[in-house]
Amino acid sequence: MAEPGPQRGWFVFGFRGFAEPRGGGARRVEPEPGGIRVVRPAWSYTGLVTGRGRLALRGWLAGALPGHCQDLLPSESHVLLLRGATLEAWARGKGLCAGPAWRWPLHPGEAAGPLPLAPGGYVTPRPPFLCPLPPALRARKLVLGHEHAALLGPAGTVYTWGCGRHGQLGHGGLEPVSEPRLVEALHGVPMGDVAAGGWHSVSVSEGGDLYVWGWNESGQLALPSKALAEKRPPAAASVSQPEEPGCGAGKAELKLVSHEAALGAEAVDFISIQAFPALLDLPAGSEVSKVSCGSRHTAAVTRTGELYTWGWGKYGQLGHNETASSDQPRQVGYFPANGLTVEDVVCGPWNTYICAVEK
């Protein structure tokens, strides 16, 4: 008889409901028959899809929702399901028992997913539900922020559109963009992953380099944050007054940021908005394989199975057994301390889900 393989499981840090205390440390997600294949956190609940296709909603009674699906997108107003050859949006609250509020049957040969990708465009878990994309634009991944979207093309190109007032589009300005636009600063550097937070964006090159842009109010870009410096003890916050970074138009270029140099003995220029992608160095030159963004925090998995987090930490979502925010990447010590290697990470707005396997 073959020996069983290493045990794999999901863990969660951070917000688990208003009735639970903040910063309660790691909790193992209760396993599901067939394992957990999809994790989709919303603000107040999390949707799971098991390896057998069963739908499980943690923190919200499913009520009249169907019991099976291939994928889902949750929000506070609706939960969007991919069931067989149909996309359905179910309204939360009293409208749940009336059946889906919106349905979109797929034509024979059409395939949706991974959500939010759909034939001819993408879906959102709120009206109008289905949004078109230019026919010539191909996507292998699409992610949604609070007010913007980012698309990863087959050749590793990145496109963004939506609200740009926090620099989250990476085009160098703060103007909104109505149609997908190439992030020129990344052109020529093939990307392997992309993530969108509330008002920031992150991408990972095929070589494992990490690029960040957008809002940095809570240190979610791992760049020097004035708001966090003001909360530190006076000795740690005695730096020069910040100058607002320029956001004027011009030729796109990459900005190399070394966090150790930025926080050294020299004066620090705080960054509240990073309107162009910045190349970020993780400690020890770690190469990144996977990245995810919460509302105001970021998590990255390295190719050697470590997890680094930074940004807003009010609910313990950074995994450091505290509720402090951080503008520096820090390795989460829970997993190596328990003999675990991290394989995947999925950030919710106020929490972080991690898939780890025994070493």
Coordinates of C-alpha atoms in Angstrom, one line a residue:
M1 CA 0.0 0.0 0.0
A2 CA 1.3 3.4 -1.0
E3 CA 2.2 5.8 1.8
P4 CA -0.1 8.8 2.1
G5 CA 1.2 12.1 0.6
P6 CA 1.9 15.2 2.6
Q7 CA -1.1 16.8 4.2
R8 CA -2.5 19.9 2.7
G9 CA -4.8 22.4 4.3
W10 CA -6.1 26.0 4.2
F11 CA -5.5 28.5 7.0
V12 CA -6.9 32.0 7.6
F13 CA -5.6 35.1 9.4
G14 CA -7.7 38.2 10.1
F15 CA -11.3 39.1 10.1
R16 CA -13.8 36.3 10.9
G17 CA -16.8 38.3 11.9
F18 CA -17.6 41.3 14.1
A19 CA -18.3 39.0 17.1
E20 CA -14.7 37.6 17.1
P21 CA -11.7 39.4 18.5
R22 CA -9.1 41.0 16.2
G23 CA -5.7 39.5 15.7
G24 CA -6.7 36.0 17.0
G25 CA -3.8 34.2 15.2
A26 CA -4.1 31.5 12.6
R27 CA -7.1 29.3 12.3
R28 CA -7.2 26.1 10.2
V29 CA -10.2 26.2 7.8
E30 CA -12.4 23.2 8.5
P31 CA -11.7 20.7 5.7
E32 CA -14.4 19.8 3.2
P33 CA -15.0 16.4 1.6
G34 CA -12.9 16.2 -1.6
G35 CA -10.8 19.2 -0.4
I36 CA -11.1 22.9 -1.1
R37 CA -10.6 23.9 -4.7
V38 CA -11.7 27.5 -4.8
V39 CA -11.6 30.2 -2.0
R40 CA -13.4 33.5 -2.6
P41 CA -13.6 35.9 0.4
A42 CA -16.1 38.8 0.5
W43 CA -16.3 41.4 3.3
S44 CA -18.6 39.4 5.7
Y45 CA -18.4 35.9 4.4
T46 CA -16.3 33.5 2.3
G47 CA -17.4 31.2 -0.6
L48 CA -15.7 27.8 -1.0
V49 CA -16.0 25.3 -3.8
T50 CA -14.9 21.8 -2.9
G51 CA -13.1 19.3 -5.2
R52 CA -16.5 17.6 -5.7
G53 CA -18.1 20.9 -6.8
R54 CA -20.1 21.5 -3.6
L55 CA -20.7 25.1 -2.7
A56 CA -20.0 26.1 0.9
L57 CA -20.5 29.6 2.3
R58 CA -18.8 30.4 5.6
G59 CA -20.3 33.2 7.6
W60 CA -23.6 33.4 5.6
L61 CA -26.4 30.8 5.6
A62 CA -26.7 29.5 2.0
G63 CA -30.5 29.4 2.3
A64 CA -32.0 28.6 -1.1
L65 CA -28.7 28.8 -3.0
P66 CA -27.9 25.8 -5.2
G67 CA -25.6 23.3 -3.5
H68 CA -23.1 22.9 -6.4
C69 CA -21.1 25.1 -8.7
Q70 CA -17.8 25.3 -10.5
D71 CA -16.8 28.8 -9.4
L72 CA -18.3 31.9 -7.6
L73 CA -17.8 35.6 -7.1
P74 CA -19.2 36.9 -3.8
S75 CA -20.2 40.5 -2.8
E76 CA -22.3 42.0 0.0
S77 CA -25.3 42.4 -2.4
H78 CA -25.1 39.3 -4.6
V79 CA -23.2 36.0 -5.1
L80 CA -22.5 35.1 -8.7
L81 CA -22.3 31.4 -9.6
L82 CA -21.0 29.5 -12.5
R83 CA -23.2 26.4 -12.6
G84 CA -22.8 24.0 -15.6
A85 CA -23.3 26.1 -18.7
T86 CA -25.0 29.1 -16.9
L87 CA -23.9 32.1 -15.0
E88 CA -26.3 33.2 -12.3
A89 CA -26.4 36.1 -9.8
W90 CA -28.3 35.5 -6.6
A91 CA -29.3 38.5 -4.4
R92 CA -28.7 38.4 -0.7
G93 CA -31.5 39.0 1.7
K94 CA -35.2 38.5 0.9
G95 CA -34.7 38.1 -2.8
L96 CA -32.8 34.9 -2.3
C97 CA -35.9 32.7 -2.3
A98 CA -37.2 34.1 -5.6
G99 CA -34.4 32.4 -7.5
P100 CA -31.5 34.1 -9.4
A101 CA -31.8 37.8 -10.1
W102 CA -29.9 37.4 -13.3
R103 CA -29.0 34.4 -15.6
W104 CA -26.7 34.2 -18.6
P105 CA -26.8 30.8 -20.5
L106 CA -23.5 30.0 -22.3
H107 CA -23.7 29.0 -25.9
P108 CA -22.4 25.5 -26.9
G109 CA -18.6 25.5 -26.9
E110 CA -18.3 28.6 -24.7
A111 CA -16.5 28.4 -21.4
A112 CA -16.3 30.7 -18.5
G113 CA -13.7 31.0 -15.9
P114 CA -11.7 31.3 -14.0
L115 CA -14.1 34.0 -12.9
P116 CA -14.5 36.8 -13.4
L117 CA -13.6 35.9 -17.0
A118 CA -16.6 35.1 -19.2
P119 CA -17.2 34.6 -22.9
G120 CA -16.8 38.0 -24.6
G121 CA -16.0 39.9 -21.4
Y122 CA -16.1 39.5 -17.6
V123 CA -18.7 39.3 -14.8
T124 CA -19.0 41.2 -11.5
P125 CA -21.1 40.2 -8.5
R126 CA -23.2 43.4 -8.8
P127 CA -25.4 44.9 -11.5
P128 CA -25.0 45.0 -14.5
F129 CA -23.2 41.7 -13.9
L130 CA -21.8 41.2 -17.4
C131 CA -19.3 43.7 -18.9
P132 CA -17.9 43.4 -22.4
L133 CA -14.2 43.4 -23.4
P134 CA -12.8 44.4 -26.8
P135 CA -13.0 41.4 -29.1
A136 CA -9.3 41.5 -30.0
L137 CA -8.2 41.5 -26.3
R138 CA -7.4 38.0 -25.0
A139 CA -7.0 37.3 -21.3
R140 CA -5.6 34.5 -19.2
K141 CA -6.5 36.2 -15.9
L142 CA -8.7 39.1 -14.8
V143 CA -8.9 40.6 -11.3
L144 CA -11.2 43.2 -9.8
G145 CA -10.4 46.0 -7.4
H146 CA -12.9 48.2 -5.7
E147 CA -13.0 50.6 -8.5
H148 CA -10.6 49.2 -11.2
A149 CA -9.7 46.0 -13.1
A150 CA -6.5 44.5 -14.3
L151 CA -6.1 41.9 -17.1
L152 CA -3.2 39.6 -17.8
G153 CA -2.8 38.8 -21.5
P154 CA -1.5 35.5 -23.0
A155 CA 1.9 37.1 -23.7
G156 CA 2.3 38.5 -20.2
T157 CA 1.1 42.0 -20.9
V158 CA -1.0 43.8 -18.3
Y159 CA -4.0 46.1 -19.1
T160 CA -5.9 48.2 -16.5
W161 CA -9.0 50.4 -16.5
G162 CA -11.5 52.0 -14.2
C163 CA -10.9 54.7 -11.6
G164 CA -7.4 56.0 -11.4
R165 CA -7.5 58.6 -8.6
H166 CA -5.1 56.6 -6.4
G167 CA -2.7 55.7 -9.2
Q168 CA -4.0 52.1 -9.2
L169 CA -4.0 51.9 -13.0
G170 CA -0.2 52.4 -13.3
H171 CA -0.4 54.8 -16.3
G172 CA 1.4 57.6 -14.5
G173 CA -1.7 59.8 -13.9
L174 CA -4.8 59.8 -11.8
E175 CA -7.4 60.0 -14.5
P176 CA -10.0 57.3 -15.0
V177 CA -9.7 55.0 -18.1
S178 CA -12.9 53.6 -19.6
E179 CA -11.3 50.9 -21.8
P180 CA -8.5 48.4 -21.1
R181 CA -5.2 50.2 -21.6
L182 CA -1.7 48.6 -21.8
V183 CA 0.5 49.4 -18.8
E184 CA 3.4 50.6 -20.8
A185 CA 5.9 50.7 -18.0
L186 CA 5.7 46.9 -17.8
H187 CA 5.7 46.3 -21.6
G188 CA 8.6 44.0 -22.6
V189 CA 8.7 42.3 -19.2
P190 CA 6.4 39.3 -19.4
M191 CA 4.2 39.0 -16.3
G192 CA 3.1 35.7 -14.8
D193 CA 0.5 36.9 -12.3
V194 CA -1.5 40.0 -11.4
A195 CA -3.6 41.1 -8.5
A196 CA -5.8 44.0 -7.6
G197 CA -6.5 45.4 -4.2
G198 CA -8.9 48.0 -3.1
W199 CA -6.9 50.9 -4.7
H200 CA -3.6 49.3 -5.5
S201 CA -2.3 46.7 -8.0
V202 CA 0.6 44.2 -8.0
S203 CA 2.1 42.0 -10.7
V204 CA 4.7 39.3 -10.8
S205 CA 7.1 38.8 -13.7
E206 CA 7.8 35.3 -15.1
G207 CA 11.2 35.7 -13.5
G208 CA 9.7 36.2 -10.1
D209 CA 10.1 40.0 -9.7
L210 CA 7.4 41.9 -7.9
Y211 CA 5.9 45.2 -9.2
V212 CA 3.6 47.5 -7.2
W213 CA 1.6 50.6 -7.9
G214 CA -1.4 52.6 -6.6
W215 CA -2.3 53.8 -3.1
N216 CA 0.2 53.3 -0.2
E217 CA -1.8 54.9 2.7
S218 CA -1.4 51.8 4.8
G219 CA 1.9 50.6 3.4
Q220 CA 0.2 48.2 1.0
L221 CA 2.9 48.8 -1.6
A222 CA 5.7 48.2 1.0
L223 CA 7.0 51.7 0.3
P224 CA 7.5 54.3 3.0
S225 CA 4.1 55.4 4.4
K226 CA 3.7 58.7 6.2
A227 CA 0.6 57.5 8.0
L228 CA 2.5 54.6 9.5
A229 CA 5.6 56.6 10.3
E230 CA 3.4 59.0 12.4
K231 CA 2.2 56.1 14.5
R232 CA 5.6 54.9 15.3
P233 CA 7.6 56.1 18.4
P234 CA 9.1 59.6 17.8
A235 CA 12.6 58.2 17.4
A236 CA 11.5 56.0 14.6
A237 CA 9.4 58.7 12.9
S238 CA 12.0 61.5 12.9
V239 CA 12.3 61.8 9.1
S240 CA 12.1 64.7 6.7
Q241 CA 8.7 66.1 5.6
P242 CA 7.3 64.3 2.6
E243 CA 6.9 65.8 -0.9
E244 CA 3.9 64.7 -2.8
P245 CA 5.1 62.5 -5.7
G246 CA 4.4 63.9 -9.1
C247 CA 1.7 62.3 -11.3
G248 CA 2.3 64.2 -14.5
A249 CA 2.1 62.6 -17.9
G250 CA 5.3 61.5 -19.6
K251 CA 7.2 58.6 -20.9
A252 CA 6.5 55.5 -18.8
E253 CA 9.5 54.1 -17.0
L254 CA 10.2 51.6 -14.2
K255 CA 11.1 53.0 -10.8
L256 CA 13.5 50.7 -8.8
V257 CA 12.8 50.9 -5.1
S258 CA 15.1 49.2 -2.5
H259 CA 13.2 49.2 0.8
E260 CA 16.3 48.8 2.8
A261 CA 17.9 51.9 1.2
A262 CA 14.7 53.9 1.5
L263 CA 14.5 53.2 5.3
G264 CA 18.2 53.6 6.0
A265 CA 19.9 56.5 7.7
E266 CA 19.2 58.9 4.9
A267 CA 16.0 61.1 4.8
V268 CA 12.9 59.2 3.6
D269 CA 10.6 60.4 0.9
F270 CA 7.2 59.2 1.8
I271 CA 5.0 57.8 -1.0
S272 CA 1.3 58.1 -0.7
I273 CA 0.6 57.4 -4.4
Q274 CA 2.8 55.4 -6.8
A275 CA 1.3 56.1 -10.2
F276 CA 3.9 54.0 -12.1
P277 CA 4.8 50.4 -11.4
A278 CA 7.8 50.1 -9.0
L279 CA 10.1 47.1 -8.7
L280 CA 10.1 45.9 -5.1
D281 CA 12.8 43.8 -3.6
L282 CA 11.8 41.2 -1.0
P283 CA 14.2 40.2 1.7
A284 CA 17.0 38.0 0.7
G285 CA 16.2 38.6 -3.0
S286 CA 13.3 36.1 -2.8
E287 CA 11.6 35.3 -6.1
V288 CA 7.8 35.4 -6.1
S289 CA 5.4 32.8 -7.5
K290 CA 2.0 34.1 -6.4
V291 CA 0.5 37.3 -5.2
S292 CA -2.8 38.5 -3.8
C293 CA -4.2 41.8 -2.5
G294 CA -6.8 42.7 0.1
S295 CA -8.5 46.0 0.5
R296 CA -5.3 47.6 1.9
H297 CA -2.8 44.7 2.4
T298 CA -0.7 42.5 0.1
A299 CA 0.6 38.9 0.4
A300 CA 3.2 37.2 -1.7
V301 CA 4.3 33.5 -1.9
T302 CA 7.9 32.9 -2.8
R303 CA 9.1 30.0 -5.0
T304 CA 10.6 28.4 -2.0
G305 CA 7.3 28.4 -0.1
E306 CA 7.6 31.3 2.2
L307 CA 4.8 33.9 2.8
Y308 CA 5.4 37.6 3.1
T309 CA 2.8 40.2 4.0
W310 CA 2.5 43.9 4.4
G311 CA 0.0 46.8 4.6
W312 CA -3.0 47.3 6.8
G313 CA -3.1 44.9 9.8
K314 CA -6.0 46.1 11.9
Y315 CA -7.7 42.6 12.0
G316 CA -4.5 40.5 12.2
Q317 CA -4.7 39.8 8.4
L318 CA -0.9 40.0 8.1
G319 CA -0.4 36.9 10.2
H320 CA 2.2 38.3 12.7
N321 CA 0.1 37.8 15.9
E322 CA -0.5 41.5 16.1
T323 CA -2.8 44.2 14.7
A324 CA -0.1 46.7 13.6
S325 CA 0.2 47.8 10.0
S326 CA 3.5 47.6 8.2
D327 CA 5.1 49.2 5.2
Q328 CA 7.8 46.5 5.1
P329 CA 7.5 43.0 3.8
R330 CA 7.7 40.5 6.7
Q331 CA 7.8 36.8 6.5
V332 CA 4.9 35.1 8.3
G333 CA 6.6 32.8 10.8
Y334 CA 3.7 30.6 11.6
F335 CA 4.2 28.2 8.7
P336 CA 7.9 27.4 9.0
A337 CA 7.4 27.1 12.8
N338 CA 4.8 24.4 12.1
G339 CA 6.7 22.6 9.4
L340 CA 4.6 23.9 6.5
T341 CA 5.4 25.2 3.0
V342 CA 3.0 27.7 1.5
E343 CA 1.6 27.0 -1.9
D344 CA -1.2 29.6 -2.4
V345 CA -2.6 32.7 -1.0
V346 CA -6.0 34.4 -1.4
C347 CA -6.6 37.8 0.3
G348 CA -10.1 38.9 1.3
P349 CA -10.7 42.6 2.1
W350 CA -9.8 42.1 5.8
N351 CA -8.4 38.6 5.9
T352 CA -5.9 36.3 4.3
Y353 CA -6.4 32.6 3.3
I354 CA -3.3 30.4 2.8
C355 CA -2.9 26.9 1.4
A356 CA 0.0 25.1 3.0
V357 CA 1.4 21.6 2.8
E358 CA 3.6 19.6 5.2
K359 CA 7.3 19.7 4.4

